[in-house]
XYZ file of C-alpha atoms in Angstrom:
755
model
C 0.000 0.000 0.000
C 2.784 2.359 0.868
C 4.556 1.504 -2.310
C 1.454 2.389 -4.209
C 1.129 5.723 -2.474
C 4.760 6.548 -3.240
C 4.258 5.797 -6.857
C 1.129 7.972 -6.952
C 2.979 10.873 -5.305
C 5.830 10.577 -7.792
C 3.452 10.588 -10.723
C 1.606 13.652 -9.411
C 4.879 15.529 -8.919
C 6.073 14.761 -12.416
C 2.665 15.773 -13.795
C 2.919 19.113 -11.942
C 6.403 19.736 -13.337
C 5.332 18.883 -16.854
C 2.250 21.125 -16.528
C 4.209 24.121 -15.241
C 7.061 23.845 -17.750
C 5.261 25.406 -20.732
C 3.930 28.206 -18.546
C 7.396 29.000 -17.314
C 8.759 28.921 -20.843
C 5.918 31.109 -22.106
C 6.431 33.645 -19.327
C 10.072 33.796 -20.213
C 9.158 34.294 -23.865
C 6.636 37.055 -22.970
C 9.207 38.882 -20.924
C 11.734 38.810 -23.740
C 12.541 42.234 -25.190
C 14.442 43.016 -28.397
C 16.774 45.979 -28.648
C 17.313 48.014 -31.847
C 19.634 50.870 -31.054
C 17.524 53.066 -28.737
C 14.298 51.186 -29.547
C 12.986 48.207 -27.549
C 10.210 45.948 -28.856
C 8.206 43.101 -27.405
C 5.026 41.242 -28.394
C 1.928 43.456 -28.137
C 3.723 46.778 -28.864
C 2.100 49.134 -31.393
C 3.984 50.898 -34.166
C 2.187 54.205 -33.671
C 1.656 57.514 -35.444
C 4.581 58.869 -37.532
C 6.559 55.665 -37.001
C 9.509 55.464 -39.353
C 11.321 52.201 -40.053
C 14.755 52.171 -41.647
C 16.296 48.954 -42.918
C 19.284 49.825 -45.064
C 23.036 49.588 -44.788
C 23.392 52.764 -42.706
C 20.206 52.786 -40.586
C 19.359 49.281 -39.391
C 16.821 50.375 -36.822
C 13.169 50.989 -36.137
C 12.416 54.434 -34.771
C 9.384 56.585 -33.915
C 9.041 60.297 -34.655
C 6.807 62.424 -32.465
C 3.471 63.681 -33.785
C 4.774 67.255 -34.250
C 8.115 66.300 -35.760
C 8.878 67.569 -39.298
C 10.222 64.526 -41.175
C 12.337 66.641 -43.545
C 14.000 68.857 -40.912
C 14.306 66.504 -37.863
C 14.940 63.011 -39.201
C 17.353 62.196 -36.359
C 14.926 62.971 -33.482
C 13.934 59.726 -31.748
C 11.463 58.702 -29.077
C 10.608 55.401 -27.530
C 7.789 53.390 -29.107
C 4.225 54.410 -28.261
C 1.554 51.923 -27.221
C -1.645 53.758 -28.226
C -3.808 51.197 -30.039
C -5.673 53.810 -32.111
C -2.571 55.576 -33.517
C -2.199 55.878 -37.294
C 1.038 55.647 -39.257
C 1.473 58.911 -41.169
C 4.916 58.293 -42.670
C 3.880 55.175 -44.600
C 6.429 55.955 -47.327
C 9.286 55.401 -44.853
C 8.625 51.672 -44.430
C 11.204 49.424 -46.021
C 9.650 45.919 -46.223
C 11.794 42.898 -47.089
C 10.940 39.264 -47.705
C 12.828 36.532 -45.903
C 15.260 35.780 -48.772
C 18.482 33.767 -48.728
C 20.427 37.005 -48.886
C 18.598 38.352 -45.842
C 19.302 35.222 -43.832
C 23.026 35.793 -44.316
C 22.887 39.446 -43.230
C 23.143 39.274 -39.399
C 22.092 42.894 -38.828
C 18.895 42.894 -41.001
C 15.516 43.192 -39.306
C 12.826 41.427 -41.340
C 9.305 42.912 -41.356
C 6.572 40.634 -42.749
C 3.286 42.345 -43.699
C 0.311 40.212 -42.591
C -2.616 42.068 -44.205
C -3.258 45.061 -46.481
C -2.485 48.416 -44.801
C -5.393 50.269 -43.194
C -4.144 51.454 -39.818
C -1.538 50.926 -37.070
C 0.672 47.879 -37.157
C 0.871 45.949 -33.900
C 3.701 43.575 -33.038
C 2.137 40.152 -32.342
C 5.190 37.918 -32.391
C 8.953 38.298 -32.001
C 11.089 35.250 -32.592
C 14.699 34.470 -33.404
C 15.569 33.061 -36.807
C 18.457 30.800 -37.700
C 20.699 33.855 -38.001
C 21.968 35.151 -34.704
C 20.945 38.827 -34.871
C 18.035 38.596 -37.322
C 14.490 38.781 -35.978
C 11.040 38.490 -37.550
C 8.282 40.906 -36.627
C 4.789 39.782 -37.605
C 2.186 42.549 -37.571
C -1.572 42.919 -37.754
C -3.838 45.917 -38.397
C -6.561 47.478 -36.299
C -10.081 48.100 -37.700
C -10.299 51.317 -39.739
C -13.159 53.629 -38.615
C -14.962 54.649 -41.815
C -17.228 57.661 -42.360
C -20.916 56.680 -42.648
C -22.591 60.079 -43.039
C -22.092 63.855 -43.153
C -24.534 65.907 -41.038
C -25.242 69.580 -40.322
C -26.029 70.865 -43.847
C -29.330 72.848 -43.991
C -31.931 71.953 -46.625
C -32.909 75.645 -47.118
C -30.769 78.799 -46.931
C -31.556 82.534 -47.328
C -28.376 83.436 -49.231
C -24.610 83.203 -48.679
C -24.043 80.377 -46.157
C -21.011 78.672 -44.567
C -20.942 74.893 -45.119
C -20.181 73.578 -41.604
C -20.958 69.870 -41.964
C -19.415 67.235 -39.727
C -18.428 63.597 -40.280
C -20.279 60.755 -38.530
C -19.187 58.899 -36.438
C -17.141 61.336 -34.399
C -14.223 58.865 -34.108
C -13.898 58.399 -37.889
C -10.268 58.272 -39.035
C -10.812 61.018 -41.644
C -13.056 64.064 -41.099
C -11.831 66.797 -43.456
C -14.660 67.702 -45.882
C -14.106 69.221 -49.323
C -17.039 70.631 -51.290
C -17.925 70.700 -54.973
C -20.926 72.225 -56.779
C -22.314 69.588 -59.159
C -25.286 71.647 -60.386
C -25.696 75.389 -59.616
C -29.055 75.536 -61.394
C -30.226 79.181 -61.774
C -28.655 80.293 -58.488
C -25.245 81.407 -59.855
C -23.702 79.514 -56.924
C -19.897 79.504 -56.404
C -17.687 78.293 -53.568
C -15.383 80.630 -51.669
C -13.578 78.237 -49.391
C -16.432 76.686 -47.385
C -18.767 79.643 -48.086
C -21.553 78.973 -50.610
C -22.224 82.231 -52.452
C -25.426 82.640 -54.511
C -26.950 85.434 -56.593
C -30.426 84.015 -57.256
C -33.006 81.770 -55.618
C -33.256 78.162 -56.783
C -31.722 74.762 -56.097
C -28.011 73.916 -55.681
C -26.645 70.358 -55.792
C -23.469 69.774 -53.783
C -21.035 66.874 -53.483
C -19.149 66.466 -50.194
C -15.980 64.344 -50.232
C -13.862 62.998 -47.361
C -10.596 61.631 -48.726
C -9.941 58.023 -47.584
C -13.294 58.272 -45.767
C -14.310 54.636 -46.375
C -10.808 53.224 -46.187
C -7.360 54.101 -47.370
C -7.596 54.784 -51.086
C -11.423 54.846 -51.077
C -13.081 58.244 -50.556
C -16.469 58.819 -48.887
C -18.888 60.986 -50.890
C -22.398 62.295 -50.138
C -24.713 64.423 -52.261
C -26.812 67.326 -50.874
C -29.597 69.416 -52.409
C -29.889 72.930 -50.900
C -32.808 75.237 -51.686
C -32.009 78.969 -51.831
C -35.217 80.623 -50.570
C -36.611 83.378 -52.822
C -37.322 86.920 -51.630
C -40.968 88.158 -51.432
C -41.783 90.277 -54.514
C -45.395 91.105 -53.437
C -44.694 94.839 -52.926
C -42.889 95.013 -56.286
C -45.901 93.441 -58.001
C -48.230 95.928 -56.293
C -46.025 98.879 -57.317
C -45.861 97.687 -60.949
C -49.673 97.502 -61.007
C -49.766 101.285 -60.338
C -47.985 102.136 -63.611
C -50.551 103.609 -66.085
C -51.187 101.556 -69.202
C -50.869 104.598 -71.519
C -47.489 106.091 -70.688
C -47.628 108.206 -73.840
C -49.730 110.785 -71.948
C -46.762 111.749 -69.732
C -43.562 113.673 -70.314
C -40.664 111.707 -71.723
C -38.481 112.485 -68.686
C -41.039 111.343 -66.084
C -41.958 108.243 -68.119
C -38.238 107.380 -68.480
C -37.854 107.600 -64.687
C -40.651 105.017 -64.257
C -39.087 102.725 -66.879
C -35.669 103.036 -65.209
C -37.116 102.035 -61.834
C -38.923 99.128 -63.524
C -35.786 97.958 -65.409
C -33.731 98.059 -62.187
C -35.754 95.155 -60.758
C -33.714 91.918 -60.625
C -35.859 88.808 -60.576
C -35.473 85.766 -58.350
C -33.190 87.289 -55.703
C -32.673 85.182 -52.550
C -34.524 86.041 -49.331
C -31.324 87.542 -47.895
C -31.830 90.372 -50.450
C -35.386 91.201 -49.233
C -34.385 94.776 -48.352
C -33.115 95.292 -51.937
C -36.397 93.910 -53.330
C -38.428 96.256 -51.105
C -36.254 99.105 -52.429
C -37.333 98.209 -55.991
C -40.997 98.652 -54.964
C -40.314 102.018 -53.255
C -38.408 103.364 -56.298
C -41.240 102.388 -58.670
C -43.826 104.004 -56.349
C -41.798 107.265 -56.228
C -41.401 107.381 -60.040
C -45.132 106.769 -60.597
C -46.029 109.594 -58.184
C -43.710 111.951 -60.128
C -45.351 111.324 -63.548
C -46.143 114.636 -65.370
C -48.899 114.908 -68.001
C -47.885 116.022 -71.507
C -49.170 119.323 -72.951
C -52.098 119.138 -75.376
C -51.349 118.436 -79.067
C -51.561 121.705 -81.046
C -50.436 120.067 -84.320
C -53.850 120.366 -85.964
C -54.242 123.948 -84.761
C -50.848 124.843 -86.251
C -51.743 123.065 -89.495
C -54.934 125.100 -89.824
C -53.083 128.346 -88.957
C -50.699 127.545 -91.817
C -53.698 127.710 -94.147
C -54.456 131.353 -93.234
C -53.821 133.364 -96.437
C -50.742 135.576 -96.309
C -52.543 138.424 -97.980
C -55.783 139.099 -96.185
C -56.268 142.406 -97.981
C -58.186 140.703 -100.758
C -60.861 139.661 -98.250
C -63.688 141.775 -96.698
C -62.998 143.468 -93.332
C -65.828 141.601 -91.553
C -64.561 138.121 -92.516
C -60.940 139.036 -91.621
C -61.984 140.372 -88.183
C -63.863 137.106 -87.440
C -60.732 135.086 -88.311
C -58.462 137.231 -86.137
C -60.863 136.856 -83.187
C -60.600 133.045 -83.367
C -56.787 133.264 -83.538
C -56.668 135.490 -80.471
C -58.799 133.054 -78.439
C -56.268 130.165 -78.665
C -54.775 129.210 -75.161
C -51.346 127.509 -75.511
C -51.217 126.195 -71.863
C -53.718 123.338 -72.208
C -52.693 119.775 -71.146
C -53.370 116.478 -72.860
C -56.470 116.063 -70.713
C -57.873 119.277 -72.346
C -57.206 118.079 -75.869
C -60.892 118.411 -76.784
C -60.775 122.198 -76.222
C -57.621 122.465 -78.352
C -59.286 120.472 -81.147
C -62.188 122.966 -80.954
C -59.692 125.786 -81.709
C -58.708 123.983 -84.930
C -62.344 123.530 -85.939
C -63.157 127.230 -85.294
C -60.121 128.251 -87.385
C -61.189 125.997 -90.246
C -64.665 127.635 -90.172
C -63.255 131.191 -90.030
C -60.913 130.583 -92.979
C -63.735 129.052 -94.945
C -65.848 132.141 -94.161
C -63.351 134.591 -95.642
C -65.035 136.620 -98.382
C -62.863 137.722 -101.352
C -63.138 140.936 -103.192
C -64.067 140.066 -106.916
C -60.970 140.024 -109.567
C -60.557 137.834 -112.820
C -58.260 134.788 -112.393
C -54.997 134.348 -114.465
C -55.202 131.469 -117.032
C -51.844 132.127 -118.827
C -50.125 129.010 -117.383
C -52.995 126.781 -118.386
C -52.949 128.052 -121.957
C -49.162 127.543 -122.355
C -49.434 123.897 -121.208
C -52.305 123.174 -123.582
C -50.039 124.253 -126.485
C -47.454 121.574 -125.511
C -49.775 118.559 -125.963
C -48.305 116.199 -128.752
C -50.330 115.928 -131.940
C -49.837 112.076 -132.184
C -50.947 110.462 -128.919
C -51.197 106.912 -130.414
C -47.621 106.023 -129.358
C -48.420 106.581 -125.687
C -50.151 104.230 -123.288
C -53.895 104.416 -123.096
C -53.758 105.112 -119.384
C -51.429 108.117 -119.664
C -53.454 109.604 -122.578
C -56.641 109.139 -120.586
C -55.093 110.988 -117.635
C -54.127 113.889 -119.932
C -57.634 114.154 -121.392
C -59.108 114.095 -117.871
C -56.828 116.997 -116.823
C -57.984 119.017 -119.877
C -61.654 118.369 -119.209
C -61.312 119.327 -115.544
C -60.321 122.956 -116.371
C -63.002 125.475 -115.244
C -62.849 128.736 -117.181
C -63.900 132.322 -116.313
C -63.175 132.096 -112.554
C -62.273 135.232 -110.518
C -59.049 135.682 -108.581
C -60.717 134.378 -105.436
C -60.462 131.016 -107.123
C -57.025 131.536 -108.646
C -55.843 128.599 -106.628
C -58.207 126.326 -108.525
C -56.907 127.679 -111.846
C -53.312 127.148 -110.743
C -54.216 123.622 -109.624
C -55.661 122.920 -113.071
C -52.310 124.045 -114.552
C -50.416 121.746 -112.173
C -52.704 118.828 -113.035
C -52.248 119.473 -116.754
C -48.454 119.639 -116.379
C -48.452 116.393 -114.383
C -50.498 114.688 -117.086
C -48.104 115.911 -119.808
C -45.104 114.728 -117.778
C -46.884 111.416 -117.219
C -47.327 110.621 -120.884
C -45.691 107.187 -121.234
C -44.516 105.633 -124.472
C -45.951 102.188 -125.069
C -43.423 99.435 -124.140
C -41.768 97.377 -126.834
C -43.288 93.936 -127.483
C -41.069 91.371 -125.627
C -43.310 88.382 -126.424
C -40.796 86.912 -128.910
C -37.972 87.357 -126.344
C -40.072 85.763 -123.605
C -40.978 82.847 -125.904
C -37.286 82.282 -126.697
C -36.270 82.517 -123.000
C -38.994 80.011 -122.068
C -37.225 77.492 -124.254
C -33.994 77.822 -122.204
C -33.621 74.817 -119.870
C -33.197 75.439 -116.131
C -30.315 72.969 -116.199
C -27.737 73.947 -118.801
C -25.131 71.696 -117.203
C -26.007 68.971 -119.703
C -24.534 71.044 -122.579
C -20.923 71.799 -123.517
C -19.416 75.056 -122.332
C -18.633 76.088 -125.930
C -22.292 75.826 -126.967
C -23.605 77.473 -123.775
C -21.435 80.602 -124.155
C -23.295 82.096 -127.219
C -26.647 81.481 -125.483
C -25.455 83.168 -122.314
C -24.199 86.163 -124.349
C -27.548 86.458 -126.157
C -29.493 86.279 -122.875
C -27.244 88.862 -121.174
C -27.719 91.327 -124.074
C -31.473 91.646 -123.343
C -32.396 94.933 -121.637
C -35.757 95.549 -120.045
C -37.780 98.783 -120.307
C -37.420 99.367 -124.041
C -40.270 101.320 -125.690
C -42.141 100.877 -128.900
C -39.497 103.024 -130.569
C -36.884 100.263 -129.892
C -38.950 97.309 -131.189
C -36.425 96.337 -133.902
C -33.630 95.944 -131.325
C -35.891 93.823 -129.063
C -36.798 91.517 -131.968
C -33.053 91.114 -132.704
C -32.480 89.813 -129.150
C -35.193 87.170 -129.610
C -33.596 85.973 -132.880
C -30.130 85.730 -131.242
C -31.502 83.565 -128.386
C -33.304 81.258 -130.837
C -30.086 80.781 -132.870
C -28.028 80.035 -129.727
C -30.607 77.454 -128.575
C -30.381 75.704 -131.910
C -26.610 75.436 -131.486
C -26.623 73.781 -128.002
C -24.692 70.456 -127.851
C -25.333 67.821 -125.116
C -22.288 66.722 -123.024
C -21.292 63.081 -122.527
C -22.078 61.407 -119.203
C -19.425 61.283 -116.405
C -18.080 57.753 -115.962
C -15.636 58.646 -113.123
C -17.748 56.876 -110.454
C -17.877 53.760 -112.650
C -14.082 53.842 -113.055
C -13.603 54.314 -109.287
C -15.925 51.404 -108.591
C -14.012 49.144 -111.025
C -10.727 50.079 -109.286
C -12.172 48.759 -106.002
C -12.592 45.221 -107.421
C -10.162 42.923 -105.514
C -7.208 41.702 -107.569
C -7.640 38.112 -106.353
C -11.224 36.918 -106.794
C -10.336 33.275 -106.187
C -11.021 33.813 -102.472
C -14.728 34.433 -103.098
C -17.670 32.199 -103.975
C -18.425 31.608 -107.648
C -21.929 33.084 -107.313
C -20.722 36.385 -105.788
C -17.888 36.670 -108.347
C -20.344 36.035 -111.209
C -22.658 38.758 -109.849
C -19.685 41.162 -109.884
C -18.702 40.195 -113.436
C -22.308 40.654 -114.607
C -22.438 44.125 -113.027
C -19.141 45.087 -114.670
C -20.190 43.733 -118.100
C -23.518 45.596 -117.969
C -21.734 48.984 -118.373
C -22.625 50.768 -121.666
C -20.107 53.498 -122.601
C -20.554 56.824 -124.407
C -23.971 57.629 -122.914
C -25.064 61.328 -122.914
C -25.188 63.316 -119.676
C -28.995 63.192 -119.797
C -28.567 59.523 -118.896
C -26.151 60.274 -116.039
C -28.473 58.564 -113.554
C -28.211 55.302 -115.493
C -24.397 55.664 -115.673
C -24.233 56.264 -111.913
C -26.438 53.201 -111.566
C -23.631 51.126 -113.151
C -21.268 52.351 -110.413
C -23.790 51.579 -107.652
C -24.411 48.128 -109.126
C -20.664 47.382 -109.184
C -20.245 48.766 -105.635
C -23.129 46.570 -104.429
C -21.617 43.509 -106.126
C -18.239 44.237 -104.481
C -19.971 44.592 -101.110
C -21.750 41.301 -101.815
C -18.522 39.365 -102.414
C -18.587 36.398 -100.058
C -15.461 34.634 -98.898
C -15.314 30.878 -99.492
C -15.604 28.720 -96.371
C -12.386 27.602 -94.745
C -11.399 23.912 -95.273
C -12.052 21.986 -92.053
C -11.089 18.572 -93.478
C -7.857 18.411 -91.442
C -9.805 19.386 -88.320
C -12.440 16.708 -88.970
C -9.731 14.105 -89.592
C -8.024 15.031 -86.327
C -11.334 14.858 -84.399
C -11.908 11.306 -85.722
C -8.506 10.296 -84.293
C -9.610 11.040 -80.727
C -9.889 7.663 -78.921
C -13.435 6.688 -77.901
C -12.231 5.717 -74.460
C -10.091 8.386 -72.834
C -10.349 6.867 -69.363
C -7.077 5.017 -69.745
C -5.130 8.266 -70.296
C -3.899 10.767 -67.728
C -6.247 13.602 -66.799
C -3.688 16.216 -67.883
C -3.210 14.765 -71.392
C -6.977 14.225 -71.801
C -7.594 17.840 -70.746
C -5.141 18.997 -73.413
C -7.143 17.063 -76.047
C -10.503 18.394 -74.785
C -9.156 21.959 -74.637
C -7.820 21.720 -78.177
C -11.168 20.357 -79.369
C -13.154 23.022 -77.476
C -10.976 25.760 -79.007
C -12.215 24.872 -82.509
C -14.472 27.615 -83.866
C -16.611 26.591 -86.823
C -17.784 28.887 -89.622
C -14.494 30.658 -90.438
C -13.807 31.690 -94.034
C -10.872 31.073 -96.345
C -8.968 34.161 -95.110
C -8.757 32.419 -91.731
C -7.524 29.083 -93.130
C -4.259 29.402 -91.201
C -6.229 29.621 -87.941
C -8.351 26.566 -88.913
C -5.224 24.542 -89.792
C -3.861 25.624 -86.413
C -6.883 23.980 -84.748
C -6.052 20.714 -86.523
C -2.338 20.928 -85.649
C -3.087 21.689 -81.998
C -5.533 18.755 -81.794
C -3.073 16.384 -83.537
C -0.367 17.455 -81.087
C -2.680 16.937 -78.094
C -3.707 13.444 -79.361
C -0.043 12.533 -79.894
C 0.634 13.695 -76.341
C -1.940 11.349 -74.753
C -0.285 9.384 -71.945
C -1.728 6.159 -70.594
C -2.351 5.914 -66.884
C -0.069 3.433 -65.077
C -1.776 0.121 -64.437
C -3.107 -0.309 -60.882
C -5.250 -2.839 -59.168
C -8.152 -0.486 -59.452
C -8.012 0.035 -63.194
C -6.944 -3.492 -64.260
C -9.602 -5.349 -66.264
C -11.825 -7.794 -64.380
C -14.509 -10.387 -65.043
C -17.930 -8.855 -64.289
C -20.137 -11.819 -65.228
C -19.465 -15.596 -65.019
C -17.143 -15.497 -61.987
C -16.700 -18.927 -60.304
C -19.572 -20.334 -62.365
C -20.260 -24.067 -62.784
C -21.123 -25.701 -66.074
C -21.298 -29.068 -67.818
C -19.017 -30.590 -70.353
C -20.371 -30.063 -73.854
C -22.334 -26.903 -72.877
C -21.471 -23.267 -73.701
C -19.995 -21.068 -70.961
C -20.010 -17.215 -71.146
C -17.744 -14.725 -69.372
C -17.922 -10.857 -69.543
C -14.884 -8.552 -69.041
C -15.063 -4.737 -68.479
C -13.146 -3.532 -71.544
C -14.004 -2.821 -75.154
C -14.072 -5.741 -77.598
C -11.555 -4.001 -79.862
C -8.944 -4.220 -77.051
C -9.188 -8.073 -76.830
C -5.816 -9.772 -77.487
C -6.252 -13.476 -76.600
C -7.966 -16.058 -74.318
C -6.068 -18.449 -71.976
C -7.493 -21.616 -70.417
C -5.392 -22.950 -67.583
C -2.611 -20.509 -68.615
C -2.571 -21.783 -72.217
C -3.780 -19.735 -75.200
C -6.641 -21.327 -77.127
C -7.506 -20.693 -80.748
C -10.186 -18.230 -81.753
C -12.188 -21.096 -83.276
C -12.926 -22.341 -79.735
C -14.880 -19.216 -78.641
C -16.992 -16.376 -79.938
C -16.996 -12.698 -78.809
C -19.737 -10.122 -78.515
C -20.372 -6.658 -77.017
C -18.785 -3.221 -77.481
C -18.055 -1.360 -74.237
C -17.829 -4.732 -72.412
C -16.459 -7.907 -74.006
C -18.349 -11.226 -73.799
C -16.344 -14.414 -74.473
C -18.403 -17.602 -74.954
C -16.590 -20.985 -74.955
C -18.126 -23.219 -77.579
C -19.801 -26.511 -76.548
C -17.367 -28.592 -78.651
C -14.478 -27.011 -76.706
C -15.935 -27.522 -73.175
C -16.597 -31.131 -74.115
C -12.827 -31.550 -74.550
C -12.007 -30.163 -71.104
C -11.600 -32.435 -68.072
C -14.139 -32.516 -65.256
C -13.278 -30.207 -62.326
C -11.739 -26.734 -61.749
C -10.303 -24.598 -64.545
C -9.000 -20.986 -64.956
C -9.872 -18.581 -67.756
C -7.806 -15.470 -68.554
C -9.198 -12.850 -70.973
C -6.219 -10.734 -72.071
C -6.590 -7.132 -73.418
C -4.324 -4.198 -74.183
C -5.303 -2.855 -70.757
C -4.363 -6.002 -68.854
C -5.608 -9.478 -67.983
C -8.937 -10.443 -66.309
C -9.001 -13.882 -64.534
C -11.574 -16.152 -62.881
C -12.166 -19.889 -62.247
C -15.011 -22.129 -63.406
C -16.059 -25.735 -62.704
C -17.110 -28.436 -65.149
C -19.294 -31.439 -64.285
C -19.605 -34.583 -66.257
C -22.520 -34.489 -68.626
C -25.554 -36.684 -67.487
C -27.495 -38.808 -69.905
C -30.854 -39.145 -67.956
C -33.479 -36.842 -69.351
C -35.247 -34.338 -67.194
C -38.943 -35.423 -67.002
C -40.017 -32.347 -65.094
C -41.332 -34.431 -62.085
C -40.435 -32.637 -58.818
C -42.472 -34.839 -56.437
C -39.495 -36.674 -54.862
C -37.560 -33.477 -54.419
C -40.439 -31.838 -52.530
C -40.761 -34.921 -50.338
C -37.098 -34.780 -49.361
C -37.424 -31.066 -48.536
C -40.412 -31.770 -46.191
C -38.539 -34.589 -44.418
C -35.483 -32.366 -44.008
C -37.646 -29.670 -42.377
C -39.251 -32.137 -39.952
C -35.843 -33.506 -38.927
C -34.501 -30.019 -38.254
C -37.514 -29.224 -36.064
C -36.969 -32.389 -34.056
C -33.297 -31.523 -33.467
C -34.166 -27.985 -32.278
C -36.845 -29.385 -29.906
C -34.384 -31.848 -28.362
C -31.842 -29.105 -27.697
C -34.407 -26.865 -26.020
C -35.632 -29.765 -23.825
C -32.121 -30.559 -22.563
C -31.526 -26.955 -21.571
C -34.759 -26.926 -19.553
C -33.818 -30.205 -17.830
C -30.550 -28.753 -16.637
């Protein structure tokens, strides 16, 4: 018992030692610190903000620069490593990362830094371990989770005018918070950015895009769109002031009306609500200008026109009628306004009446001018137009004779009318009907004629002058004759076959690449060209060119020859299972790469398909024979048969791979068996052959190119008694056997109960 207790105590002690050993070793490992110049590192330390790592021939150290240190000016300042878990490395470009290469292993002073994941934050030392080289260490690092921006808040949906954009990033602890702004659509607002100030000139809608660089993660910015409405100022007072402007501004002085228009034109539409004071100023200015409107003076034009009719010499009129006229003139008031226009118009009417009431003193009128003009009338008026002669006769008939000087004006007017009629006598125009008939024969399109034949016609047409009178009829008839002669001499140009020639030049030099039908269509189009057609048939000539162009466009390449490809495909073995997966894949890939339907210009590519497939087939490699892929007998294994009866065996390989059949390790002739099947091979031993075999156990080996399949079979001696089909005795024996078995089981059970 004591011995047992001692053993148990010993075991427990050893177990305690073994259990504590790893903990002691681990604690020692945790306490281990690595020194790099002035820098000490151990597992769990964080390479914090502005950390700079040097790993070159002169600076084999890891050092940390303080947050306020300028990297360019104070590269030698050093501090001990920080341990803040949320710090971010700012001097990422200073890292010098090296893989653990053979060269590095041999450099005892190199420090090897292995990057565990993609950079997105501080790198934390998770493991420090010695390598095979004495002074080399490996620092494995991991990254902390980057805090991405999810939203920007604090931007108003509606602003009155100029507004500072003071948005803030959410969440508050996001790594990046600096927002830059961009106007994506200023609309009608005239919006611009001045730093973070949004300046606008009009009301409307502004679309903004806020961007925080690296907001989602390093290299991926965060963006958010905002729509800000610039609220419009209230123009109600302006509308009310505009409604006060009179519709008829023509009743006011130009200066006062201009002041109203100036105030109206000064109104700027759609100002933002921040400009409400300016908008109210528009209304006040309009109101002031309307109040200052000054009515125009009345229109004295008609009065002045009637005054101009007052005769210069009133001495020829009676004193009473002259005094009445002067009284009306004296009553005219020149200070009336436009609103008193009716009174002014009454002045004009009174003047008209007073002038009409002037009574002349009787004196004979002077007809000398009339008589002189009558003497100038031509004797032959037949050469003048009917209208002008009629006007002259009317002027003669309108003369009233024996008037006194009070009606001298009428006499003088008769003289003026007669003179106008004489001056208006118009010679009849020459007859241009022959010229017009000749010009009507000139085609609108003279481009169909030769330049030489067009030139005389153009000269004849240009010589025609309009406005000739009946006195120039011979010259006019000469122009018509010249045009007719030039028309008779016009010669039609030949059609332009340049498009046909250009089309023929486009026909490919080698037509053997194209189908016979498309080549024949091209030849037919080319042969259909009829030369020397006139320009009037230019459309038909151009049709030749179009027909040739269409036939060229319709040229169809012959199909590429795929016979080599088809021949190569037929060479692919039906059963690829016996070849390595790699070589079979090469064959399948080469076959899958075949693209059907290519034309003769791509024959090289098609032949390449065949070559690639041939190469892949030639590269097929058979799998090495194993127990799993060796042929085997699937039907007829260990079967029993009778001498003189057929026996069939089936092997799991194709019939074409059959080489020979062995019975008891000896090859037998093909006359002793027959074969059948395709994917599996059936070998049937003929009855004559089994009759020759001895009674008992035999082996059969079916040999193929894939290997040999073996099994055994048993032959019994053939019986001569016929089978009558009577099963009575057999059934009797079965019943007796069952009864005997039941008796045995009963005896066994009885014995057990007796015991």
